[in-house]
Amino acid sequence: MRIFICGFGTVGQGFAEVLHDRKEFLSKRFGDDAAIVGAMDSKSYVYDPAGLDPLGLVSTKRDSGRVGASAYADSTKVLSEADYDVLVEVSPTDVKTGGVGLKNIVCALEHKKDVITVNKGPLALKYRDLMDLAKKNDCLLRFEGSVGGAMPIINLCTEDLMGEKIISIRGIFNGTCNYILSKMDKGQPFDQALKEAQQLGYAETDPTNDIEGYDSACKVAILANSVFGRNVTFDDVKITGITSITDEAVAMAASRNMVIRLIGEVTDTKLEVGPRLIPKGHPLSISGTLNTAQILTDMAGPVTVSGRGAGRKETASAILSDLIAIMDKRHRADEQDLPLRYHPQGRRPDGRGVVLLQGQGRDTEEARRLRDGLR
Ligand code: HSE
């Protein structure tokens, strides 16, 4: 599986490290090396169809501030000419236009590449168009890390809870705001808490997106589209941020055994982000940078998840889960399309990757024996 990474900041670098870390697992599970063949940041790119050293990319970026020696004027030109299977699009979010991330995703899908992204702008603005384009080109577009970072939510709702009717999702989807509000609970001023959240690397490049509720609104729109099958954009979300929450309001909530939290809420008809009073001890009263969500289902009842909403390895772990899902799907497709045969040298006839065992969905004794022997 050949991967091109667009965006080589914290998340892109984290993903390269995670890929290095899980290299052996991936090649054991799939008999296929997941190799980075290209990486691009805002100034430069590097491309080598033979594969690039993930840790080498990280150290080049750290030492020189650039991931590659080549400059570019148009990222989509580079992507159009490169040969790869999956685009990992992790460039900075642009909530207003979708930015370069949107162009990169469209370009990859048009060239029939699968896409993994955590870039919220394109998904919150053009979700339906992107999914239609992916379908038309028989591509997979996955985006688990775009909502809640490492907290599993999208694939949980669309895959594990597939048979449920999901009635509502209410949650804390912005670690920066939750950090600020938790610190205000303890008497710390807003500005100081924001500065700390920025130092922790949680806040967006422009923290206005966090504190005005725009980041949460993107996530709410993504959930509405992907889980509820709605056709909404960021502009449809009713948004109130946390900038007008005073120390007095926080103290008054505390005197009633409550806390104020920025809550995103999605139902079939509702689409809101705003500060809410939450009783202390309620799952949505959590403190710090954690994200959490309560998914209300018709059969299973409430399902609550919680996890780290951002971070280098944390977000990269969500990208890895999408990559595994894509590799799983593509390998199964291979199994269905090709007759059963074993490649002792581990090379596919088309040379595209390494597959040790392929079949026609027939799990014969021999197939099982061979596969087990290879694990
Ligand atoms: N700025 C976001 C947050 C990062 O604070 O949660 C993840 O989207």
XYZ file of C-alpha atoms and ligand atoms in Angstrom:
383
model
C 0.000 0.000 0.000
C 1.696 3.192 -1.169
C 0.884 6.287 0.857
C 1.227 9.975 0.040
C 1.004 12.316 3.050
C -0.140 15.903 2.472
C 0.522 18.091 5.488
C 3.660 17.313 7.465
C 2.995 19.136 10.735
C 2.334 17.457 14.064
C -0.216 14.960 12.753
C 1.618 14.078 9.520
C 4.843 13.471 11.433
C 2.985 11.504 14.100
C 1.493 9.286 11.415
C 4.927 8.643 9.859
C 6.196 7.567 13.303
C 3.179 5.341 13.907
C 3.640 3.705 10.511
C 7.269 2.968 11.365
C 6.123 1.580 14.717
C 3.473 -0.736 13.240
C 5.397 -1.749 10.102
C 5.897 -5.337 11.211
C 2.284 -5.735 12.346
C 0.940 -4.421 9.036
C 3.141 -6.591 6.908
C 2.321 -9.660 9.033
C -1.403 -8.996 8.887
C -1.653 -8.086 5.225
C 1.521 -9.460 3.706
C 1.846 -5.967 2.304
C 4.217 -3.193 3.267
C 2.508 0.127 3.962
C 5.138 2.434 2.493
C 5.246 6.210 2.363
C 6.150 7.169 -1.207
C 5.456 10.903 -0.934
C 5.182 13.661 1.641
C 4.348 17.311 1.229
C 4.279 20.333 3.511
C 3.299 23.917 2.724
C 6.686 24.683 1.143
C 8.111 21.487 -0.272
C 7.633 17.849 -1.187
C 9.538 14.635 -1.636
C 8.482 11.687 -3.795
C 10.149 8.336 -4.322
C 8.131 5.431 -5.724
C 10.603 3.030 -4.095
C 9.525 4.263 -0.646
C 10.816 6.763 1.901
C 12.117 6.246 5.419
C 9.350 7.550 7.762
C 11.745 8.556 10.533
C 14.082 10.139 7.986
C 11.191 12.350 6.845
C 10.520 13.414 10.436
C 14.154 14.291 11.099
C 14.504 16.159 7.787
C 11.457 18.232 8.708
C 12.788 18.846 12.224
C 16.265 19.853 11.070
C 15.429 21.922 7.991
C 11.813 22.984 8.498
C 10.988 21.308 5.151
C 10.020 17.743 4.388
C 11.646 17.679 0.952
C 14.059 19.432 -1.373
C 11.544 20.068 -4.171
C 9.387 23.160 -4.256
C 5.937 23.211 -5.862
C 3.411 25.761 -7.027
C 0.352 23.517 -7.204
C -0.025 20.541 -4.865
C -2.588 18.900 -7.167
C -0.060 18.809 -10.005
C 2.319 16.845 -7.783
C -0.474 14.511 -6.686
C -1.680 13.991 -10.258
C 1.749 12.889 -11.397
C 2.637 10.699 -8.401
C 1.873 6.994 -8.196
C 0.294 5.974 -4.890
C -2.728 4.127 -3.459
C -3.845 6.216 -0.464
C -3.723 9.929 0.213
C -3.414 10.876 3.884
C -4.606 14.492 3.902
C -3.669 16.224 7.154
C -2.977 19.804 6.102
C -4.359 22.586 8.351
C -8.127 23.057 8.427
C -9.682 25.954 6.546
C -13.260 26.301 7.782
C -14.174 29.026 5.289
C -13.196 27.487 1.934
C -11.880 23.979 2.625
C -8.478 25.303 1.503
C -5.777 23.252 -0.120
C -7.020 20.158 1.724
C -10.243 20.177 -0.282
C -8.331 20.478 -3.569
C -6.000 17.638 -2.603
C -8.847 15.308 -1.626
C -10.791 16.026 -4.822
C -7.654 15.488 -6.908
C -6.904 12.136 -5.240
C -10.482 10.873 -5.613
C -10.594 11.948 -9.255
C -7.454 9.869 -9.784
C -9.173 6.904 -8.090
C -7.086 6.966 -4.918
C -8.455 6.106 -1.491
C -8.308 8.991 0.988
C -7.896 9.269 4.743
C -8.261 12.711 6.244
C -8.605 14.446 9.597
C -9.042 17.773 7.818
C -12.375 19.098 9.087
C -12.880 21.972 6.619
C -13.470 19.890 3.472
C -15.746 17.463 5.337
C -17.778 20.181 7.060
C -18.287 22.104 3.801
C -18.445 19.526 1.001
C -19.209 16.201 2.641
C -21.911 15.051 0.214
C -19.958 16.084 -2.912
C -16.856 14.300 -1.652
C -18.735 11.105 -0.791
C -20.437 11.140 -4.198
C -17.089 11.611 -5.908
C -15.581 8.762 -3.882
C -18.487 6.486 -4.802
C -18.327 7.405 -8.477
C -14.635 6.508 -8.575
C -14.995 3.393 -6.404
C -12.776 4.934 -3.717
C -12.857 4.859 0.051
C -12.923 8.151 1.952
C -12.387 7.680 5.680
C -12.074 10.337 8.378
C -12.251 8.809 11.884
C -9.701 11.256 13.322
C -11.625 14.335 12.172
C -13.979 14.119 15.165
C -12.636 13.429 18.641
C -9.040 12.579 17.590
C -8.282 9.216 19.175
C -11.812 8.872 20.605
C -13.588 6.338 18.404
C -16.897 7.748 17.224
C -17.505 7.767 13.475
C -16.579 4.168 12.769
C -18.174 3.182 16.090
C -21.499 4.668 14.983
C -21.361 3.656 11.316
C -19.876 0.185 11.755
C -20.199 -1.247 15.280
C -23.577 0.393 15.966
C -24.747 -0.032 12.375
C -27.952 -1.870 13.354
C -29.015 0.760 15.890
C -31.158 3.785 15.313
C -29.006 6.592 16.641
C -31.335 9.098 18.261
C -28.834 11.731 19.325
C -25.173 12.446 19.931
C -24.203 14.982 22.588
C -20.605 15.602 23.355
C -17.552 17.636 24.134
C -15.665 17.912 20.868
C -13.110 20.600 21.620
C -10.266 19.984 24.061
C -9.159 23.626 24.120
C -12.563 24.884 25.305
C -12.882 22.087 27.820
C -9.442 22.852 29.182
C -10.290 26.544 29.525
C -13.657 25.866 31.205
C -12.100 23.318 33.600
C -9.431 25.844 34.578
C -12.097 28.522 35.062
C -13.828 26.062 37.458
C -10.684 26.401 39.563
C -10.647 30.195 39.361
C -8.074 30.644 36.575
C -8.700 33.535 34.149
C -9.824 32.715 30.577
C -6.784 34.231 28.812
C -4.247 32.392 30.914
C -6.048 29.063 30.405
C -6.147 29.676 26.628
C -2.422 30.373 26.601
C -1.800 27.067 28.399
C -4.008 25.180 25.924
C -1.965 26.687 23.086
C 1.266 25.654 24.794
C -0.070 22.098 25.105
C -0.524 22.116 21.326
C -4.279 21.622 21.531
C -5.543 24.894 20.130
C -5.980 25.388 16.371
C -3.465 27.602 14.501
C -6.066 30.335 14.939
C -7.628 29.667 18.391
C -10.685 31.698 17.381
C -11.846 28.478 15.733
C -11.797 26.775 19.136
C -13.196 29.417 21.461
C -15.921 30.655 19.101
C -17.161 27.080 18.706
C -16.282 26.771 14.983
C -14.101 23.694 15.479
C -16.891 21.937 17.418
C -19.388 23.018 14.761
C -17.301 21.363 12.028
C -17.337 18.138 14.016
C -21.081 18.360 14.620
C -21.648 18.845 10.869
C -19.404 15.854 10.075
C -21.361 13.672 12.539
C -24.702 14.847 11.141
C -23.638 13.889 7.620
C -21.825 10.657 8.330
C -23.898 9.187 11.162
C -27.348 10.704 10.618
C -27.195 10.742 6.815
C -28.077 14.420 6.764
C -26.886 16.844 4.107
C -25.604 19.830 6.089
C -22.620 22.124 6.160
C -20.839 24.100 8.846
C -23.118 27.075 8.073
C -26.206 25.112 9.170
C -24.927 24.726 12.742
C -26.285 27.082 15.395
C -23.101 28.147 17.167
C -22.341 29.913 20.433
C -18.740 29.892 21.656
C -17.311 30.315 25.150
C -15.888 33.846 24.920
C -18.790 35.456 26.756
C -18.720 33.049 29.710
C -17.804 35.093 32.783
C -16.115 34.038 36.027
C -19.419 34.915 37.742
C -21.376 32.486 35.517
C -18.896 29.705 36.297
C -19.144 30.449 40.051
C -22.949 30.509 39.908
C -22.988 27.111 38.161
C -20.644 25.729 40.846
C -22.944 26.975 43.610
C -25.668 24.775 42.054
C -23.314 21.783 41.810
C -23.009 22.255 38.051
C -20.268 23.026 35.553
C -20.433 24.855 32.216
C -19.270 22.824 29.223
C -19.285 23.513 25.472
C -21.610 20.835 24.106
C -22.232 19.838 20.505
C -25.572 18.206 19.819
C -26.875 16.354 16.757
C -30.235 14.702 16.100
C -32.283 14.244 12.931
C -33.417 17.848 13.294
C -30.997 19.554 15.693
C -27.532 20.888 14.954
C -26.113 23.013 17.774
C -22.964 23.976 19.613
C -23.185 26.030 22.769
C -22.356 26.290 26.485
C -24.616 24.103 28.643
C -25.043 23.595 32.379
C -24.036 20.017 33.222
C -24.501 18.435 36.667
C -21.199 17.513 38.341
C -20.602 13.758 38.003
C -22.486 13.516 34.667
C -20.345 11.903 31.895
C -20.337 15.234 30.047
C -18.930 17.112 33.061
C -15.368 15.838 32.449
C -12.407 18.148 32.942
C -9.216 18.759 30.987
C -8.552 18.208 27.302
C -10.526 14.980 26.933
C -13.348 14.689 24.410
C -16.431 12.657 25.242
C -19.683 11.742 23.531
C -22.964 10.198 24.593
C -24.568 8.302 21.759
C -28.226 7.575 22.434
C -29.404 4.478 20.575
C -32.824 2.800 20.395
C -31.735 -0.715 21.433
C -28.404 -0.428 23.237
C -29.480 2.728 25.090
C -26.786 5.297 25.854
C -23.244 4.465 24.790
C -20.565 6.779 26.145
C -17.058 7.128 24.733
C -14.217 9.300 25.858
C -10.658 9.869 24.696
C -7.924 12.260 23.716
C -9.315 14.680 21.174
C -5.993 15.716 19.700
C -2.268 15.038 19.865
C 0.499 13.692 17.671
C 0.249 9.940 18.286
C -3.401 10.081 19.302
C -4.675 11.501 16.011
C -2.229 9.323 14.108
C -3.762 6.257 15.788
C -7.154 7.162 14.289
C -5.525 7.481 10.843
C -3.923 4.083 11.348
C -7.335 2.551 12.112
C -8.646 3.947 8.812
C -5.587 2.664 6.971
C -6.131 -0.813 8.412
C -9.787 -0.689 7.327
C -8.729 0.283 3.784
C -6.055 -2.410 3.606
C -8.569 -4.930 4.904
C -11.128 -3.952 2.262
C -8.662 -3.848 -0.603
C -7.188 -7.214 0.302
C -10.614 -8.801 0.541
C -11.428 -7.377 -2.861
C -8.249 -8.972 -4.127
C -9.312 -12.268 -2.601
C -12.651 -12.153 -4.386
C -11.234 -11.177 -7.735
C -8.374 -13.570 -8.061
C -8.223 -17.352 -8.055
C -6.761 -19.019 -5.013
C -3.039 -19.213 -5.216
C -0.064 -18.881 -3.006
C 2.894 -16.657 -3.868
C 5.864 -18.071 -2.014
C 7.975 -15.087 -2.975
C 5.262 -12.818 -1.608
C 4.885 -10.682 -4.712
C 1.623 -10.060 -6.550
C 1.621 -10.777 -10.276
C 1.069 -7.089 -11.021
C 3.943 -6.183 -8.713
C 1.771 -3.638 -6.926
C 2.355 -4.908 -3.464
C 2.949 -8.016 -1.502
C 0.126 -10.469 -0.978
C 0.828 -13.872 0.396
C -2.519 -15.495 -0.117
C -5.397 -14.727 -2.381
C -8.608 -16.627 -2.898
C -12.129 -16.589 -4.231
C -13.758 -16.196 -0.853
C -13.324 -19.966 -0.434
C -11.698 -20.558 2.911
C -10.308 -23.982 2.167
C -8.348 -26.087 4.610
C -5.232 -25.371 2.589
C -5.875 -21.626 2.622
C -6.356 -21.606 6.367
C -3.271 -23.721 6.953
C -1.126 -21.479 4.796
C -2.472 -18.303 6.342
C -2.041 -19.570 9.885
C 1.482 -20.592 9.097
C 2.219 -17.111 7.886
C 0.899 -15.239 10.917
N -8.249 22.377 18.475
C -8.881 21.106 18.617
C -9.232 20.907 20.078
C -7.959 20.034 18.120
O -8.861 21.745 20.905
O -9.904 19.941 20.404
C -8.615 18.845 17.512
O -9.548 19.127 16.517
